[in-house]
């Protein structure tokens, strides 16, 4: 009694141009499928060589994110928001930076979407919240900080409990 909508995405690879073995063709079709899903789903993409380079870079970043928090590779900056009316700082915004040991500074636009897809954003988001709360304690009383939260985090059933735990641990009022 309910309407159901479904969609489909497809990745296409051609023999022999994209591969001469079944494994190679399937791998490249999968890469094209990943690109189709990345571009918004309900579409198709044919394999192109640059897709493989992009896919491998995403895979490498995903692997490098494992343990990045424990290794201390993330850094949090708080950017002041200044009131135009009186020139005073009205609040701060928390901004994460990733200092990769080999590639240097990796922009959030490169690693945040990958962290969201892999679920690693949950750990990273908790680190950001905890670190922002600790930094906030060093600011004048009444200071506020904005923290970006991923939809992936919000979908966690225990999101509120996790955040409450961090606020209690750091002694910062939400």
PDB file of C-alpha atoms in Angstrom:
ATOM      1  CA  UNK A   1       0.000   0.000   0.000  1.00  0.00           C
ATOM      2  CA  UNK A   2       2.992   2.351  -0.126  1.00  0.00           C
ATOM      3  CA  UNK A   3       4.887   3.790  -3.026  1.00  0.00           C
ATOM      4  CA  UNK A   4       8.491   2.663  -3.234  1.00  0.00           C
ATOM      5  CA  UNK A   5      11.103   4.329  -5.366  1.00  0.00           C
ATOM      6  CA  UNK A   6      14.262   2.642  -6.412  1.00  0.00           C
ATOM      7  CA  UNK A   7      17.205   3.841  -8.388  1.00  0.00           C
ATOM      8  CA  UNK A   8      20.222   2.349 -10.024  1.00  0.00           C
ATOM      9  CA  UNK A   9      23.750   3.341 -10.779  1.00  0.00           C
ATOM     10  CA  UNK A  10      26.022   1.499 -13.165  1.00  0.00           C
ATOM     11  CA  UNK A  11      29.685   1.334 -13.974  1.00  0.00           C
ATOM     12  CA  UNK A  12      30.702   0.260 -17.458  1.00  0.00           C
ATOM     13  CA  UNK A  13      34.000  -1.145 -18.729  1.00  0.00           C
ATOM     14  CA  UNK A  14      34.649  -2.301 -22.299  1.00  0.00           C
ATOM     15  CA  UNK A  15      36.607  -5.295 -23.499  1.00  0.00           C
ATOM     16  CA  UNK A  16      39.425  -5.146 -24.582  1.00  0.00           C
ATOM     17  CA  UNK A  17      39.994  -1.382 -24.143  1.00  0.00           C
ATOM     18  CA  UNK A  18      39.578  -1.375 -20.363  1.00  0.00           C
ATOM     19  CA  UNK A  19      40.900  -4.848 -19.638  1.00  0.00           C
ATOM     20  CA  UNK A  20      41.497  -8.214 -21.199  1.00  0.00           C
ATOM     21  CA  UNK A  21      40.710 -10.361 -18.159  1.00  0.00           C
ATOM     22  CA  UNK A  22      37.388 -10.714 -16.335  1.00  0.00           C
ATOM     23  CA  UNK A  23      38.980  -9.546 -13.066  1.00  0.00           C
ATOM     24  CA  UNK A  24      40.399  -6.400 -14.690  1.00  0.00           C
ATOM     25  CA  UNK A  25      37.082  -5.582 -16.394  1.00  0.00           C
ATOM     26  CA  UNK A  26      35.092  -6.063 -13.197  1.00  0.00           C
ATOM     27  CA  UNK A  27      37.583  -3.955 -11.238  1.00  0.00           C
ATOM     28  CA  UNK A  28      37.363  -1.102 -13.725  1.00  0.00           C
ATOM     29  CA  UNK A  29      33.566  -1.335 -13.976  1.00  0.00           C
ATOM     30  CA  UNK A  30      33.511  -1.140 -10.162  1.00  0.00           C
ATOM     31  CA  UNK A  31      35.687   1.971 -10.297  1.00  0.00           C
ATOM     32  CA  UNK A  32      33.255   3.528 -12.795  1.00  0.00           C
ATOM     33  CA  UNK A  33      30.322   2.532 -10.550  1.00  0.00           C
ATOM     34  CA  UNK A  34      32.001   4.202  -7.572  1.00  0.00           C
ATOM     35  CA  UNK A  35      32.380   7.381  -9.655  1.00  0.00           C
ATOM     36  CA  UNK A  36      28.698   7.245 -10.685  1.00  0.00           C
ATOM     37  CA  UNK A  37      27.631   6.951  -7.036  1.00  0.00           C
ATOM     38  CA  UNK A  38      30.025   9.729  -6.052  1.00  0.00           C
ATOM     39  CA  UNK A  39      28.424  12.025  -8.643  1.00  0.00           C
ATOM     40  CA  UNK A  40      24.966  11.654  -7.208  1.00  0.00           C
ATOM     41  CA  UNK A  41      23.674   8.174  -7.977  1.00  0.00           C
ATOM     42  CA  UNK A  42      20.958   7.134 -10.432  1.00  0.00           C
ATOM     43  CA  UNK A  43      23.374   7.491 -13.301  1.00  0.00           C
ATOM     44  CA  UNK A  44      26.078   5.540 -15.092  1.00  0.00           C
ATOM     45  CA  UNK A  45      29.700   6.179 -15.904  1.00  0.00           C
ATOM     46  CA  UNK A  46      32.026   4.467 -18.304  1.00  0.00           C
ATOM     47  CA  UNK A  47      35.533   3.757 -17.099  1.00  0.00           C
ATOM     48  CA  UNK A  48      38.150   6.424 -17.772  1.00  0.00           C
ATOM     49  CA  UNK A  49      41.809   6.116 -16.818  1.00  0.00           C
ATOM     50  CA  UNK A  50      41.786   9.157 -14.496  1.00  0.00           C
ATOM     51  CA  UNK A  51      39.051   7.467 -12.419  1.00  0.00           C
ATOM     52  CA  UNK A  52      41.561   4.854 -11.354  1.00  0.00           C
ATOM     53  CA  UNK A  53      43.989   7.518 -10.150  1.00  0.00           C
ATOM     54  CA  UNK A  54      41.269   9.317  -8.184  1.00  0.00           C
ATOM     55  CA  UNK A  55      39.921   6.056  -6.757  1.00  0.00           C
ATOM     56  CA  UNK A  56      43.405   4.975  -5.643  1.00  0.00           C
ATOM     57  CA  UNK A  57      43.981   8.362  -3.990  1.00  0.00           C
ATOM     58  CA  UNK A  58      40.689   8.029  -2.089  1.00  0.00           C
ATOM     59  CA  UNK A  59      41.605   4.500  -1.035  1.00  0.00           C
ATOM     60  CA  UNK A  60      45.031   5.703   0.187  1.00  0.00           C
ATOM     61  CA  UNK A  61      43.515   8.583   2.155  1.00  0.00           C
ATOM     62  CA  UNK A  62      41.015   6.208   3.735  1.00  0.00           C
ATOM     63  CA  UNK A  63      43.821   3.878   4.824  1.00  0.00           C
ATOM     64  CA  UNK A  64      45.923   6.789   6.099  1.00  0.00           C
ATOM     65  CA  UNK A  65      43.014   8.049   8.207  1.00  0.00           C
ATOM     66  CA  UNK A  66      43.263   4.844  10.263  1.00  0.00           C
ATOM     67  CA  UNK A  67      45.015   5.891  13.448  1.00  0.00           C
ATOM     68  CA  UNK A  68      45.564   9.526  12.404  1.00  0.00           C
ATOM     69  CA  UNK A  69      43.824  10.698  15.586  1.00  0.00           C
ATOM     70  CA  UNK A  70      46.020   8.531  17.825  1.00  0.00           C
ATOM     71  CA  UNK A  71      49.156   9.634  15.979  1.00  0.00           C
ATOM     72  CA  UNK A  72      48.282  13.290  16.644  1.00  0.00           C
ATOM     73  CA  UNK A  73      48.077  14.232  12.974  1.00  0.00           C
ATOM     74  CA  UNK A  74      44.983  16.411  13.372  1.00  0.00           C
ATOM     75  CA  UNK A  75      45.115  19.987  14.542  1.00  0.00           C
ATOM     76  CA  UNK A  76      42.234  22.200  15.519  1.00  0.00           C
ATOM     77  CA  UNK A  77      42.119  25.919  14.887  1.00  0.00           C
ATOM     78  CA  UNK A  78      39.487  28.232  16.259  1.00  0.00           C
ATOM     79  CA  UNK A  79      38.635  31.068  13.934  1.00  0.00           C
ATOM     80  CA  UNK A  80      37.116  34.100  15.616  1.00  0.00           C
ATOM     81  CA  UNK A  81      33.836  35.503  14.370  1.00  0.00           C
ATOM     82  CA  UNK A  82      33.872  39.243  14.787  1.00  0.00           C
ATOM     83  CA  UNK A  83      30.795  41.405  15.230  1.00  0.00           C
ATOM     84  CA  UNK A  84      30.583  44.039  12.518  1.00  0.00           C
ATOM     85  CA  UNK A  85      28.681  46.340  14.883  1.00  0.00           C
ATOM     86  CA  UNK A  86      31.339  46.652  17.587  1.00  0.00           C
ATOM     87  CA  UNK A  87      34.412  44.781  16.311  1.00  0.00           C
ATOM     88  CA  UNK A  88      34.403  42.332  19.228  1.00  0.00           C
ATOM     89  CA  UNK A  89      34.711  38.585  18.968  1.00  0.00           C
ATOM     90  CA  UNK A  90      31.224  37.140  19.150  1.00  0.00           C
ATOM     91  CA  UNK A  91      32.169  33.446  18.887  1.00  0.00           C
ATOM     92  CA  UNK A  92      34.642  31.001  17.407  1.00  0.00           C
ATOM     93  CA  UNK A  93      34.418  28.336  14.726  1.00  0.00           C
ATOM     94  CA  UNK A  94      36.359  25.078  15.080  1.00  0.00           C
ATOM     95  CA  UNK A  95      38.317  24.130  11.955  1.00  0.00           C
ATOM     96  CA  UNK A  96      40.191  20.835  11.589  1.00  0.00           C
ATOM     97  CA  UNK A  97      43.450  20.435   9.711  1.00  0.00           C
ATOM     98  CA  UNK A  98      45.224  17.172   8.867  1.00  0.00           C
ATOM     99  CA  UNK A  99      49.002  17.208   8.804  1.00  0.00           C
ATOM    100  CA  UNK A 100      49.865  14.037   6.904  1.00  0.00           C
ATOM    101  CA  UNK A 101      53.403  12.844   7.684  1.00  0.00           C
ATOM    102  CA  UNK A 102      54.293  12.413   3.991  1.00  0.00           C
ATOM    103  CA  UNK A 103      51.883  14.597   1.985  1.00  0.00           C
ATOM    104  CA  UNK A 104      51.803  17.568   4.320  1.00  0.00           C
ATOM    105  CA  UNK A 105      48.574  19.482   4.791  1.00  0.00           C
ATOM    106  CA  UNK A 106      45.554  17.597   3.424  1.00  0.00           C
ATOM    107  CA  UNK A 107      42.555  19.922   2.936  1.00  0.00           C
ATOM    108  CA  UNK A 108      39.322  19.021   4.765  1.00  0.00           C
ATOM    109  CA  UNK A 109      37.554  18.959   1.395  1.00  0.00           C
ATOM    110  CA  UNK A 110      39.687  15.916   0.506  1.00  0.00           C
ATOM    111  CA  UNK A 111      39.499  13.874   3.687  1.00  0.00           C
ATOM    112  CA  UNK A 112      36.147  14.723   5.315  1.00  0.00           C
ATOM    113  CA  UNK A 113      33.978  13.114   2.569  1.00  0.00           C
ATOM    114  CA  UNK A 114      36.147   9.986   2.713  1.00  0.00           C
ATOM    115  CA  UNK A 115      35.933   9.914   6.511  1.00  0.00           C
ATOM    116  CA  UNK A 116      32.145  10.231   6.241  1.00  0.00           C
ATOM    117  CA  UNK A 117      31.869   7.355   3.768  1.00  0.00           C
ATOM    118  CA  UNK A 118      34.059   5.082   5.877  1.00  0.00           C
ATOM    119  CA  UNK A 119      32.462   6.019   9.218  1.00  0.00           C
ATOM    120  CA  UNK A 120      35.777   7.352  10.544  1.00  0.00           C
ATOM    121  CA  UNK A 121      34.121  10.742  10.895  1.00  0.00           C
ATOM    122  CA  UNK A 122      32.572   9.537  14.158  1.00  0.00           C
ATOM    123  CA  UNK A 123      35.959   9.227  15.865  1.00  0.00           C
ATOM    124  CA  UNK A 124      37.261  12.383  14.181  1.00  0.00           C
ATOM    125  CA  UNK A 125      34.131  14.333  15.139  1.00  0.00           C
ATOM    126  CA  UNK A 126      34.470  13.297  18.775  1.00  0.00           C
ATOM    127  CA  UNK A 127      38.104  14.383  18.742  1.00  0.00           C
ATOM    128  CA  UNK A 128      37.090  17.763  17.270  1.00  0.00           C
ATOM    129  CA  UNK A 129      34.388  18.240  19.902  1.00  0.00           C
ATOM    130  CA  UNK A 130      36.667  17.259  22.792  1.00  0.00           C
ATOM    131  CA  UNK A 131      39.537  19.440  21.534  1.00  0.00           C
ATOM    132  CA  UNK A 132      37.238  22.415  20.858  1.00  0.00           C
ATOM    133  CA  UNK A 133      35.856  22.139  24.383  1.00  0.00           C
ATOM    134  CA  UNK A 134      39.381  22.097  25.816  1.00  0.00           C
ATOM    135  CA  UNK A 135      40.320  25.157  23.747  1.00  0.00           C
ATOM    136  CA  UNK A 136      37.121  26.901  24.778  1.00  0.00           C
ATOM    137  CA  UNK A 137      38.089  26.589  28.427  1.00  0.00           C
ATOM    138  CA  UNK A 138      41.105  28.836  27.639  1.00  0.00           C
ATOM    139  CA  UNK A 139      38.890  31.594  26.236  1.00  0.00           C
ATOM    140  CA  UNK A 140      37.080  34.251  28.293  1.00  0.00           C
ATOM    141  CA  UNK A 141      33.937  33.234  30.178  1.00  0.00           C
ATOM    142  CA  UNK A 142      30.865  33.212  27.993  1.00  0.00           C
ATOM    143  CA  UNK A 143      32.825  32.404  24.827  1.00  0.00           C
ATOM    144  CA  UNK A 144      31.073  30.134  22.346  1.00  0.00           C
ATOM    145  CA  UNK A 145      32.416  27.810  19.674  1.00  0.00           C
ATOM    146  CA  UNK A 146      30.646  26.369  16.628  1.00  0.00           C
ATOM    147  CA  UNK A 147      31.495  22.814  15.670  1.00  0.00           C
ATOM    148  CA  UNK A 148      30.537  21.253  12.365  1.00  0.00           C
ATOM    149  CA  UNK A 149      28.787  17.922  12.838  1.00  0.00           C
ATOM    150  CA  UNK A 150      28.458  15.342  10.090  1.00  0.00           C
ATOM    151  CA  UNK A 151      25.086  13.802   9.221  1.00  0.00           C
ATOM    152  CA  UNK A 152      26.838  10.467   9.796  1.00  0.00           C
ATOM    153  CA  UNK A 153      27.404  11.469  13.426  1.00  0.00           C
ATOM    154  CA  UNK A 154      23.820  12.643  13.824  1.00  0.00           C
ATOM    155  CA  UNK A 155      22.525   9.259  12.648  1.00  0.00           C
ATOM    156  CA  UNK A 156      24.297   7.491  15.514  1.00  0.00           C
ATOM    157  CA  UNK A 157      21.738   6.338  18.075  1.00  0.00           C
ATOM    158  CA  UNK A 158      24.033   7.345  20.931  1.00  0.00           C
ATOM    159  CA  UNK A 159      25.108  10.712  19.479  1.00  0.00           C
ATOM    160  CA  UNK A 160      23.555  12.760  22.287  1.00  0.00           C
ATOM    161  CA  UNK A 161      25.051  10.499  24.956  1.00  0.00           C
ATOM    162  CA  UNK A 162      28.508  10.687  23.348  1.00  0.00           C
ATOM    163  CA  UNK A 163      28.403  14.481  23.175  1.00  0.00           C
ATOM    164  CA  UNK A 164      27.038  14.758  26.711  1.00  0.00           C
ATOM    165  CA  UNK A 165      29.930  12.592  27.898  1.00  0.00           C
ATOM    166  CA  UNK A 166      32.454  14.901  26.235  1.00  0.00           C
ATOM    167  CA  UNK A 167      30.828  17.996  27.772  1.00  0.00           C
ATOM    168  CA  UNK A 168      30.878  16.386  31.215  1.00  0.00           C
ATOM    169  CA  UNK A 169      34.467  15.193  30.757  1.00  0.00           C
ATOM    170  CA  UNK A 170      35.709  18.648  29.725  1.00  0.00           C
ATOM    171  CA  UNK A 171      33.472  20.639  32.053  1.00  0.00           C
ATOM    172  CA  UNK A 172      32.067  22.731  29.181  1.00  0.00           C
ATOM    173  CA  UNK A 173      28.401  23.613  28.979  1.00  0.00           C
ATOM    174  CA  UNK A 174      26.795  22.624  25.679  1.00  0.00           C
TER     175      UNK A 174
END
